[in-house]
Coordinates of C-alpha atoms in Angstrom, one line a residue:
Chain O
X26 CA -0.1 -0.2 0.0
X27 CA 1.0 3.9 0.0
X28 CA 0.6 6.7 2.2
X29 CA -1.2 9.8 1.3
X30 CA -0.6 13.6 2.6
X31 CA -3.2 16.3 1.8
X32 CA -3.1 20.2 2.9
X33 CA -6.1 22.6 2.3
X34 CA -5.8 26.3 3.6
X35 CA -7.4 29.4 3.6
X36 CA -4.0 31.0 3.2
X37 CA -1.0 30.0 1.1
X38 CA 1.0 27.9 3.6
X39 CA 3.9 25.7 3.4
X40 CA 4.1 22.1 4.2
X41 CA 7.8 21.8 5.0
X42 CA 7.0 20.5 8.6
X43 CA 4.6 17.8 7.7
X44 CA 6.5 16.6 5.0
X45 CA 9.7 16.5 7.1
X46 CA 7.8 13.5 8.8
X47 CA 5.9 12.2 5.7
X48 CA 9.0 11.7 3.8
X49 CA 10.6 9.5 6.5
X50 CA 8.0 7.0 5.6
X51 CA 9.4 5.8 2.4
X52 CA 12.1 3.6 3.3
X53 CA 12.8 4.8 7.0
X54 CA 10.4 4.6 9.5
X55 CA 8.0 2.8 6.9
X56 CA 8.3 0.6 3.8
X57 CA 7.0 2.7 1.3
X58 CA 10.0 2.7 -1.2
X59 CA 8.7 2.6 -4.6
X60 CA 8.9 6.2 -5.5
X61 CA 7.0 9.5 -4.2
X62 CA 5.5 12.4 -5.3
X63 CA 3.9 16.0 -4.3
X64 CA 1.9 18.4 -6.4
X65 CA 1.6 22.1 -5.2
X66 CA -1.3 24.4 -6.4
X67 CA -0.2 28.0 -6.7
X68 CA -3.1 30.1 -8.0
X69 CA -4.3 27.8 -11.2
X70 CA -0.6 26.6 -11.8
X71 CA 0.8 23.3 -10.5
X72 CA 4.4 22.5 -9.4
X73 CA 5.0 18.8 -9.2
X74 CA 8.1 17.1 -8.0
X75 CA 8.1 13.2 -8.7
X76 CA 10.8 10.9 -8.1
X77 CA 10.8 7.1 -8.3
X78 CA 13.5 6.8 -5.6
X79 CA 12.6 6.3 -2.0
X80 CA 11.4 9.4 -0.4
X81 CA 13.5 9.0 2.6
X82 CA 16.8 8.9 0.6
X83 CA 15.9 11.2 -2.4
X84 CA 17.9 14.3 -3.2
X85 CA 14.6 15.9 -4.5
X86 CA 12.8 15.0 -1.4
X87 CA 15.3 16.6 0.7
X88 CA 15.0 19.8 -1.6
X89 CA 11.3 20.0 -1.2
X90 CA 11.5 19.6 2.6
X91 CA 13.9 22.4 2.8
X92 CA 12.2 24.9 0.2
X93 CA 9.0 26.5 1.3
X94 CA 6.3 26.6 -1.5
X95 CA 3.5 28.3 -0.3
X96 CA 0.1 26.6 -1.6
X97 CA -3.9 26.5 -0.7
X98 CA -3.6 22.8 -1.6
X99 CA -1.0 20.3 -1.6
X100 CA -1.3 16.5 -2.5
X101 CA 1.6 14.2 -1.8
X102 CA 2.2 10.3 -1.9
X103 CA 4.8 7.7 -1.1
X104 CA 4.3 4.5 -2.9
X105 CA 4.6 0.9 -1.9
X106 CA 3.8 -0.7 -5.5
X107 CA 1.0 -3.5 -5.7
X108 CA 0.3 -3.4 -9.2
X109 CA 2.6 -1.5 -11.9
X110 CA 6.4 -1.3 -12.0
X111 CA 8.5 1.3 -10.1
X112 CA 9.0 3.9 -12.8
X113 CA 8.2 7.8 -13.1
X114 CA 5.0 7.3 -15.2
X115 CA 3.4 5.0 -12.3
X116 CA 4.7 7.6 -9.6
X117 CA 1.7 9.6 -7.9
X118 CA 0.2 11.7 -7.8
X119 CA -1.0 12.2 -11.5
X120 CA -2.3 15.4 -13.2
X121 CA -4.6 16.1 -15.9
X122 CA -6.7 19.2 -17.2
X123 CA -10.3 19.3 -17.3
X124 CA -12.2 22.6 -17.9
X125 CA -9.2 24.8 -17.8
X126 CA -7.9 23.5 -14.6
X127 CA -5.5 21.0 -13.3
X128 CA -6.8 18.1 -11.4
X129 CA -4.2 16.2 -8.8
X130 CA -5.0 12.8 -7.8
X131 CA -3.6 10.2 -5.3
X132 CA -4.4 6.9 -4.6
X133 CA -4.0 4.1 -1.6
X134 CA -5.3 0.9 -2.2
X135 CA -6.0 -1.1 -5.4
X136 CA -9.2 -2.1 -7.1
X137 CA -8.3 -5.1 -9.0
X138 CA -11.3 -5.6 -10.8
X139 CA -12.1 -2.4 -11.9
X140 CA -12.1 -2.2 -15.8
X141 CA -13.8 0.7 -17.0
X142 CA -14.3 1.8 -20.7
X143 CA -12.6 4.9 -21.5
X144 CA -13.9 7.0 -24.1
X145 CA -10.1 8.4 -25.1
X146 CA -10.2 12.0 -23.5
X147 CA -8.4 10.8 -20.5
X148 CA -5.9 7.6 -21.0
X149 CA -3.5 6.4 -18.5
X150 CA 0.4 6.7 -19.4
X151 CA 1.5 4.4 -16.7
X152 CA 0.0 1.1 -15.8
X153 CA -1.3 1.4 -12.2
X154 CA -4.9 1.0 -11.5
X155 CA -4.9 4.5 -9.8
X156 CA -4.1 6.4 -12.8
X157 CA -6.8 4.4 -14.5
X158 CA -9.2 5.3 -12.0
X159 CA -8.4 8.8 -12.1
X160 CA -9.0 9.0 -15.9
X161 CA -12.0 7.3 -15.4
X162 CA -13.4 9.9 -12.8
X163 CA -12.6 12.8 -14.9
X164 CA -14.3 11.4 -17.7
X165 CA -17.3 10.6 -15.7
X166 CA -17.3 14.1 -14.5
X167 CA -16.9 15.5 -18.1
X168 CA -19.7 13.4 -19.6
X169 CA -21.9 14.5 -16.7
X170 CA -21.4 18.0 -16.3
X171 CA -20.4 18.8 -20.2
X172 CA -18.3 21.9 -20.8
X173 CA -17.8 23.8 -17.4
X174 CA -17.3 23.1 -13.8
X175 CA -20.1 22.7 -11.5
X176 CA -20.8 24.1 -8.1
X177 CA -18.2 22.9 -5.6
X178 CA -21.3 20.9 -3.7
X179 CA -22.4 19.4 -7.1
X180 CA -18.9 18.1 -8.0
X181 CA -18.4 16.5 -4.5
X182 CA -21.8 14.9 -4.7
X183 CA -21.1 13.6 -8.4
X184 CA -17.7 12.2 -7.0
X185 CA -19.6 10.5 -3.9
X186 CA -21.8 8.7 -6.3
X187 CA -19.1 7.8 -8.7
X188 CA -17.1 6.4 -5.6
X189 CA -19.9 4.5 -4.0
X190 CA -20.1 1.4 -6.4
X191 CA -16.4 1.1 -6.2
X192 CA -15.6 1.6 -2.6
X193 CA -16.8 -2.0 -1.9
X194 CA -14.7 -3.6 -4.6
X195 CA -11.3 -2.9 -2.8
X196 CA -9.0 -0.3 -1.2
X197 CA -9.9 3.0 -2.4
X198 CA -8.5 5.9 -0.2
X199 CA -8.1 8.9 -2.2
X200 CA -7.1 12.5 -2.5
X201 CA -8.4 14.7 -5.2
X202 CA -8.0 18.5 -5.8
X203 CA -8.4 21.0 -8.5
X204 CA -6.9 23.9 -6.7
X205 CA -10.2 25.2 -5.2
X206 CA -11.0 22.3 -3.0
X207 CA -9.8 19.0 -1.8
X208 CA -11.7 15.9 -1.6
X209 CA -10.7 13.0 0.7
X210 CA -11.9 9.6 0.5
X211 CA -11.6 7.2 3.5
X212 CA -12.1 3.6 2.4
X213 CA -10.0 1.8 5.1
X214 CA -7.8 4.6 6.7
X215 CA -7.3 8.3 6.5
X216 CA -7.0 10.9 9.2
X217 CA -7.3 14.7 9.5
X218 CA -6.5 17.6 11.6
X219 CA -7.8 21.2 11.2
X220 CA -5.2 23.6 13.0
X221 CA -6.4 27.0 13.8
X222 CA -6.1 29.7 16.6
X223 CA -4.9 29.1 19.2
X224 CA -2.0 27.6 17.6
X225 CA 0.1 25.5 19.8
X226 CA 3.3 23.3 19.7
X227 CA 3.3 20.1 17.3
X228 CA 5.8 17.3 17.4
X229 CA 6.4 15.0 14.7
X230 CA 6.1 11.4 15.1
X231 CA 8.7 10.2 12.5
X232 CA 11.4 12.7 13.3
X233 CA 12.3 14.5 16.7
X234 CA 11.0 17.8 15.2
X235 CA 9.0 20.3 17.2
X236 CA 7.4 23.6 15.8
X237 CA 5.5 26.1 17.4
X238 CA 2.7 27.1 15.2
X239 CA 1.9 30.3 17.4
X240 CA 5.1 31.7 16.2
X241 CA 4.6 31.3 12.3
X242 CA 0.9 32.0 11.8
X243 CA -1.5 34.8 12.1
X244 CA -4.9 34.3 14.2
X245 CA -6.7 33.9 11.1
X246 CA -5.0 31.2 9.4
X247 CA -6.7 28.1 9.0
X248 CA -4.9 24.8 7.7
X249 CA -6.1 21.2 7.5
X250 CA -3.9 18.3 7.0
X251 CA -4.9 14.9 5.8
X252 CA -2.7 11.8 6.1
X253 CA -3.2 7.9 6.0
X254 CA -1.7 8.1 9.7
X255 CA -1.3 10.9 11.9
X256 CA 2.1 12.8 11.4
X257 CA 2.1 14.5 15.1
X258 CA 1.9 12.4 18.3
X259 CA 0.5 15.2 20.3
X260 CA -2.2 16.6 18.4
X261 CA -5.9 15.4 18.4
X262 CA -6.1 13.8 14.9
X263 CA -9.6 12.7 13.8
X264 CA -9.9 9.3 12.2
X265 CA -12.2 9.3 9.3
X266 CA -14.9 6.5 9.5
X267 CA -14.2 4.0 6.5
X268 CA -16.8 4.8 4.0
X269 CA -16.9 8.5 4.0
X270 CA -15.7 11.2 1.8
X271 CA -14.8 14.8 2.9
X272 CA -14.8 18.1 1.2
X273 CA -12.3 20.4 2.5
X274 CA -12.4 24.2 1.3
X275 CA -10.0 27.1 2.9
X276 CA -8.9 24.7 5.7
X277 CA -12.1 23.4 7.1
X278 CA -14.5 20.7 6.5
X279 CA -17.4 21.8 4.1
X280 CA -19.0 18.7 3.2
X281 CA -19.1 14.8 4.4
X282 CA -21.0 12.1 2.7
X283 CA -21.2 8.4 3.1
X284 CA -19.8 5.9 0.2
X285 CA -21.0 2.8 2.3
X286 CA -24.0 1.9 4.0
X287 CA -24.0 3.9 7.4
X288 CA -23.2 1.7 10.3
X289 CA -26.7 0.0 11.8
X290 CA -27.5 1.1 15.4
X291 CA -27.7 -1.7 17.7
X292 CA -29.7 -0.1 19.9
X293 CA -33.7 0.0 20.3
X294 CA -35.7 -1.8 17.3
Chain Q
X23 CA 10.1 37.1 -26.3
X24 CA 11.5 34.1 -24.7
X25 CA 14.3 31.5 -25.3
X26 CA 13.8 27.7 -26.0
X27 CA 16.2 25.1 -25.0
X28 CA 15.5 21.4 -26.5
X29 CA 17.4 18.1 -26.4
X30 CA 17.0 14.9 -28.1
X31 CA 19.1 11.9 -27.6
X32 CA 19.8 8.3 -28.3
X33 CA 20.7 7.4 -24.8
X34 CA 19.6 8.9 -21.6
X35 CA 21.8 12.2 -21.1
X36 CA 22.0 14.9 -18.6
X37 CA 21.6 18.6 -19.7
X38 CA 23.4 19.9 -17.0
X39 CA 26.1 21.3 -19.1
X40 CA 23.6 23.3 -21.3
X41 CA 21.4 24.4 -18.7
X42 CA 24.2 26.0 -16.8
X43 CA 24.5 28.7 -19.7
X44 CA 20.8 28.7 -20.7
X45 CA 19.9 29.7 -17.1
X46 CA 22.0 32.7 -16.9
X47 CA 19.8 34.2 -19.8
X48 CA 16.9 34.7 -17.4
X49 CA 17.7 37.9 -16.0
X50 CA 21.7 37.9 -16.4
X51 CA 23.4 37.5 -19.7
X52 CA 19.9 38.2 -21.3
X53 CA 16.5 39.6 -19.9
X54 CA 13.9 37.0 -19.9
X55 CA 13.4 37.0 -16.4
X56 CA 9.3 36.3 -16.2
X57 CA 9.8 32.6 -15.1
X58 CA 11.3 29.7 -16.4
X59 CA 10.6 25.9 -16.7
X60 CA 12.1 22.4 -17.8
X61 CA 10.4 18.9 -18.7
X62 CA 12.4 15.9 -18.6
X63 CA 10.9 12.9 -20.1
X64 CA 11.9 9.6 -18.3
X65 CA 10.4 6.9 -20.1
X66 CA 6.9 7.8 -20.6
X67 CA 6.8 9.7 -17.3
X68 CA 7.7 13.5 -17.4
X69 CA 9.6 15.4 -14.9
X70 CA 8.7 19.1 -14.8
X71 CA 10.5 22.2 -13.0
X72 CA 8.5 25.2 -13.2
X73 CA 9.3 28.4 -11.4
X74 CA 8.0 32.0 -11.9
X75 CA 11.3 33.6 -10.4
X76 CA 13.9 34.4 -12.9
X77 CA 16.1 31.3 -13.8
X78 CA 19.5 33.3 -13.3
X79 CA 18.5 33.5 -9.6
X80 CA 16.0 30.7 -9.0
X81 CA 17.0 28.4 -6.2
X82 CA 15.0 25.6 -8.3
X83 CA 17.1 26.2 -11.4
X84 CA 20.2 26.0 -9.3
X85 CA 19.1 22.7 -8.1
X86 CA 18.3 21.7 -11.7
X87 CA 21.6 22.7 -12.6
X88 CA 23.3 20.3 -10.1
X89 CA 21.1 17.6 -10.2
X90 CA 21.7 15.2 -13.2
X91 CA 18.6 13.9 -14.7
X92 CA 19.0 11.5 -17.8
X93 CA 16.6 11.9 -20.5
X94 CA 16.0 11.2 -24.2
X95 CA 13.9 14.1 -24.6
X96 CA 14.2 17.5 -22.7
X97 CA 12.3 21.0 -23.3
X98 CA 13.2 24.0 -21.4
X99 CA 12.0 27.7 -21.8
X100 CA 12.8 31.0 -20.5
X101 CA 10.0 33.6 -20.5
X102 CA 9.9 37.3 -21.3
X103 CA 6.2 37.9 -21.3
X104 CA 4.3 39.7 -24.4
X105 CA 0.8 38.4 -23.4
X106 CA -0.3 37.0 -20.0
X107 CA 1.0 37.8 -16.4
X108 CA 4.1 36.2 -14.8
X109 CA 2.4 33.4 -13.0
X110 CA 2.9 29.4 -12.7
X111 CA 0.2 28.9 -14.8
X112 CA 1.5 31.0 -17.6
X113 CA 4.9 29.2 -17.3
X114 CA 6.0 27.2 -20.0
X115 CA 6.5 24.4 -20.9
X116 CA 3.1 23.2 -21.0
X117 CA 1.9 19.4 -20.5
X118 CA -1.3 17.5 -21.7
X119 CA -1.8 14.0 -22.3
X120 CA -3.0 12.5 -25.7
X121 CA -3.3 8.8 -26.7
X122 CA -1.9 7.9 -23.1
X123 CA 1.4 9.8 -23.9
X124 CA 2.1 13.2 -22.3
X125 CA 3.0 15.9 -24.7
X126 CA 5.3 18.9 -23.8
X127 CA 5.3 22.4 -25.7
X128 CA 6.8 25.4 -25.2
X129 CA 6.7 28.5 -27.7
X130 CA 8.9 31.6 -28.5
X131 CA 6.8 34.3 -30.0
X132 CA 3.2 35.4 -30.1
X133 CA 0.3 34.9 -32.6
X134 CA -1.8 37.7 -31.5
X135 CA -4.8 37.0 -33.9
X136 CA -5.1 33.1 -33.3
X137 CA -8.5 32.7 -31.9
X138 CA -9.1 29.0 -32.6
X139 CA -12.5 27.5 -31.6
X140 CA -11.8 24.7 -28.9
X141 CA -14.2 21.6 -28.6
X142 CA -13.5 21.4 -24.7
X143 CA -11.0 18.3 -24.5
X144 CA -7.9 20.8 -24.1
X145 CA -8.5 23.8 -22.6
X146 CA -5.9 26.6 -21.7
X147 CA -5.4 26.9 -17.7
X148 CA -3.5 30.3 -17.9
X149 CA -4.1 33.3 -20.6
X150 CA -1.2 32.8 -22.9
X151 CA -1.7 32.5 -26.8
X152 CA 1.2 29.7 -26.3
X153 CA -0.9 27.4 -24.1
X154 CA -4.1 28.1 -26.5
X155 CA -1.9 27.1 -29.6
X156 CA -0.7 24.0 -27.8
X157 CA -4.5 23.0 -26.8
X158 CA -5.5 23.7 -30.3
X159 CA -2.6 21.7 -32.0
X160 CA -3.6 18.6 -29.7
X161 CA -7.2 19.0 -30.5
X162 CA -6.5 19.2 -34.2
X163 CA -4.2 15.9 -33.9
X164 CA -6.8 14.0 -32.0
X165 CA -9.6 15.1 -34.3
X166 CA -7.4 14.0 -37.5
X167 CA -5.8 10.8 -36.1
X168 CA -8.9 9.4 -33.6
X169 CA -8.0 7.1 -31.1
X170 CA -4.1 6.4 -31.5
X171 CA -1.1 7.9 -32.3
X172 CA 0.0 7.7 -36.0
X173 CA 3.5 6.8 -37.2
X174 CA 6.2 9.5 -36.5
X175 CA 6.2 10.7 -40.2
X176 CA 2.5 10.9 -40.4
X177 CA 2.7 13.1 -37.2
X178 CA 5.4 15.3 -38.3
X179 CA 3.4 16.2 -41.8
X180 CA 0.1 16.8 -39.7
X181 CA 2.1 19.3 -37.5
X182 CA 3.5 20.8 -40.7
X183 CA 0.4 21.0 -42.2
X184 CA -1.1 22.7 -38.9
X185 CA 1.5 25.0 -38.8
X186 CA 1.8 26.2 -42.0
X187 CA -1.3 28.7 -42.1
X188 CA -0.1 30.1 -38.8
X189 CA 3.4 30.7 -39.5
X190 CA 2.8 34.1 -41.4
X191 CA 0.3 35.4 -38.8
X192 CA 3.0 36.0 -36.2
X193 CA 6.0 34.5 -34.3
X194 CA 5.9 31.0 -33.8
X195 CA 9.2 29.3 -33.0
X196 CA 8.2 26.1 -30.8
X197 CA 9.2 22.8 -29.4
X198 CA 7.4 19.7 -29.0
X199 CA 7.8 16.7 -27.7
X200 CA 5.8 13.2 -27.0
X201 CA 8.9 11.6 -25.5
X202 CA 9.5 9.7 -28.5
X203 CA 10.5 12.6 -31.0
X204 CA 11.1 16.2 -30.7
X205 CA 9.7 18.5 -33.3
X206 CA 11.1 22.2 -33.4
X207 CA 9.5 24.7 -35.7
X208 CA 11.8 27.8 -36.9
X209 CA 9.5 30.8 -37.5
X210 CA 12.3 33.4 -37.0
X211 CA 15.2 32.1 -35.2
X212 CA 16.3 28.5 -33.8
X213 CA 19.7 26.9 -33.9
X214 CA 20.9 23.3 -33.5
X215 CA 23.8 21.1 -33.2
X216 CA 24.4 17.3 -33.2
X217 CA 27.3 15.9 -31.0
X218 CA 28.6 12.6 -32.0
X219 CA 31.9 10.8 -31.9
X220 CA 34.9 12.1 -32.1
X221 CA 33.5 14.3 -29.0
X222 CA 35.7 17.7 -28.4
X223 CA 35.6 20.5 -25.9
X224 CA 32.8 22.5 -25.8
X225 CA 32.8 26.2 -24.3
X226 CA 29.5 28.0 -22.9
X227 CA 28.8 31.3 -24.2
X228 CA 27.1 32.7 -21.2
X229 CA 29.4 31.2 -18.4
X230 CA 33.1 30.5 -18.7
X231 CA 32.6 26.9 -18.4
X232 CA 34.4 24.1 -20.6
X233 CA 33.5 20.3 -20.8
X234 CA 35.3 17.4 -22.6
X235 CA 32.5 15.5 -24.0
X236 CA 35.2 12.7 -25.0
X237 CA 35.6 12.2 -21.3
X238 CA 31.8 11.7 -20.8
X239 CA 30.3 9.9 -23.4
X240 CA 30.6 6.6 -25.2
X241 CA 31.6 6.3 -29.1
X242 CA 27.8 5.7 -30.0
X243 CA 26.3 8.5 -28.1
X244 CA 24.3 11.1 -30.0
X245 CA 22.7 14.4 -28.9
X246 CA 20.9 17.0 -30.6
X247 CA 20.6 20.4 -28.9
X248 CA 18.2 22.8 -30.2
X249 CA 18.3 26.2 -28.8
X250 CA 17.2 30.1 -29.9
X251 CA 20.6 31.2 -29.8
X252 CA 23.8 28.7 -30.0
X253 CA 24.8 27.8 -26.1
X254 CA 28.6 27.6 -26.8
X255 CA 31.4 29.6 -28.8
X256 CA 33.3 27.1 -30.2
X257 CA 31.0 24.9 -31.9
X258 CA 29.4 24.7 -35.6
X259 CA 25.9 25.4 -34.7
X260 CA 23.5 25.3 -37.5
X261 CA 21.0 28.2 -38.1
X262 CA 17.8 26.9 -39.1
X263 CA 16.1 29.0 -42.0
X264 CA 13.0 30.8 -40.9
X265 CA 10.0 28.8 -42.1
X266 CA 11.1 25.4 -41.6
X267 CA 10.1 22.5 -39.1
X268 CA 12.4 19.6 -37.9
X269 CA 12.1 16.3 -36.6
X270 CA 14.4 14.9 -34.2
X271 CA 14.8 11.3 -33.2
X272 CA 17.6 9.5 -31.2
X273 CA 20.0 12.6 -31.7
X274 CA 19.6 13.2 -35.4
X275 CA 17.5 15.0 -37.7
X276 CA 15.0 12.8 -39.5
X277 CA 12.8 14.8 -41.1
X278 CA 12.6 18.5 -42.4
X279 CA 9.7 20.7 -44.0
X280 CA 8.8 24.0 -45.0
X281 CA 6.0 26.1 -43.2
X282 CA 6.7 28.9 -45.7
X283 CA 7.4 29.3 -49.3
X284 CA 10.7 28.3 -50.3
X285 CA 13.0 30.9 -51.2
X286 CA 12.6 31.6 -54.8
X287 CA 15.8 31.5 -56.7
X288 CA 16.9 34.5 -58.4
X289 CA 19.0 32.8 -60.8
X290 CA 17.9 32.1 -64.3
X291 CA 14.3 32.6 -65.5

């Protein structure tokens, strides 16, 4: 499997602290050593760094860790391959353009039986099921909404409906962003935290590094972090319930939906 | 205007030497200080570094200069904006996927009157005429060839036919690659050189750096470099005639075509 990291903020924020811990999971504190990548939205543009080397040792990841890029939406991924060889074209996140916007996607899991028909507008370059799913999601959005981006809520509901039938057929944790919002689907494991005033100290799990966010923020800043496993050991991360989908915008949760039957209450009845 | 740099090789080669000189033109030895970018094909994958900062001063360009990435096809660009603000989304090169391949495009010039109708499959994210032209080129290829990549020669002829009517309407020097071949169109200014055995020393124009290629190559290596202006001052660069289009594959010229009326002979008749 793989590990996911996402960030969604209300002011452009760098991800250096979180990435410092996250990158260690790629071949050091964890086994995900089949490449890594990170994509930063800056306005409508995207900076993407991809590397088939283990993130814990990669010179490019050391550069990303030390070079602050300020972004409203970031998606990162470290890979433990299940399907597809270790190569640059199989390295997440993946990027495509739809409706004059870039879309970024990263996936943890696999859906071995998913064989969609593609209409030709989005074709995988590599041979992962993850890129195939991404192409099919964008194709489905294009078929549903035609020529233009729908309102955020309609986009989220469409993604939920597209995800619903797949969620039962495999492991399908994913992060998707178009630079405006970030969608997180928890199929088995995904955690999040929203940092806002009053800010406090945070200490990484994977490296002995502490930051005092009160020293590097303003009172209006709000940052949502999403990760396969919590990145810090002294903050109250929220475990997403498997079978839920979350919409983040400007650093907060603005939508939640089910992608699996809700747990049945054992009380009463 | 802008400056272009392309490389096409028969074995994966790094571009560190050429990029060392090229990057100085972005705000140091020349005025192109509105951002820069470089894309490296590695197999079917692409690594792209984009930065709205001047390349001569950019920390990212210093990283790219010092980190050897081995590639068969590279396209780089430094920008002096004519249309479109300085921002990441307006920074060349641009990338899209068609037929399960990434395509990379960079442009020097402008075509102010070009207002194509887009069918929606490739839409610019930024507001440069360059990205608009790229989207239209890919749309036109998709419309012409349907579901799959044509043979290299047919692709080149199609691009020549698409470029022909535009070439007279503005300045349209461009580089385009799909990872297999590299197409260079000279509208006003573009030079190339093919380096092959016996290799010799080369000395940069923009920085006092010399390399002895005989020490870092094997006898079968072949590398074509394409640049708006020659990068070295002791090699025989070939000036492409304005109104010509060139197809590079495995480090050599494998096709040339006209995109303007051939010069009329003044002899005889």
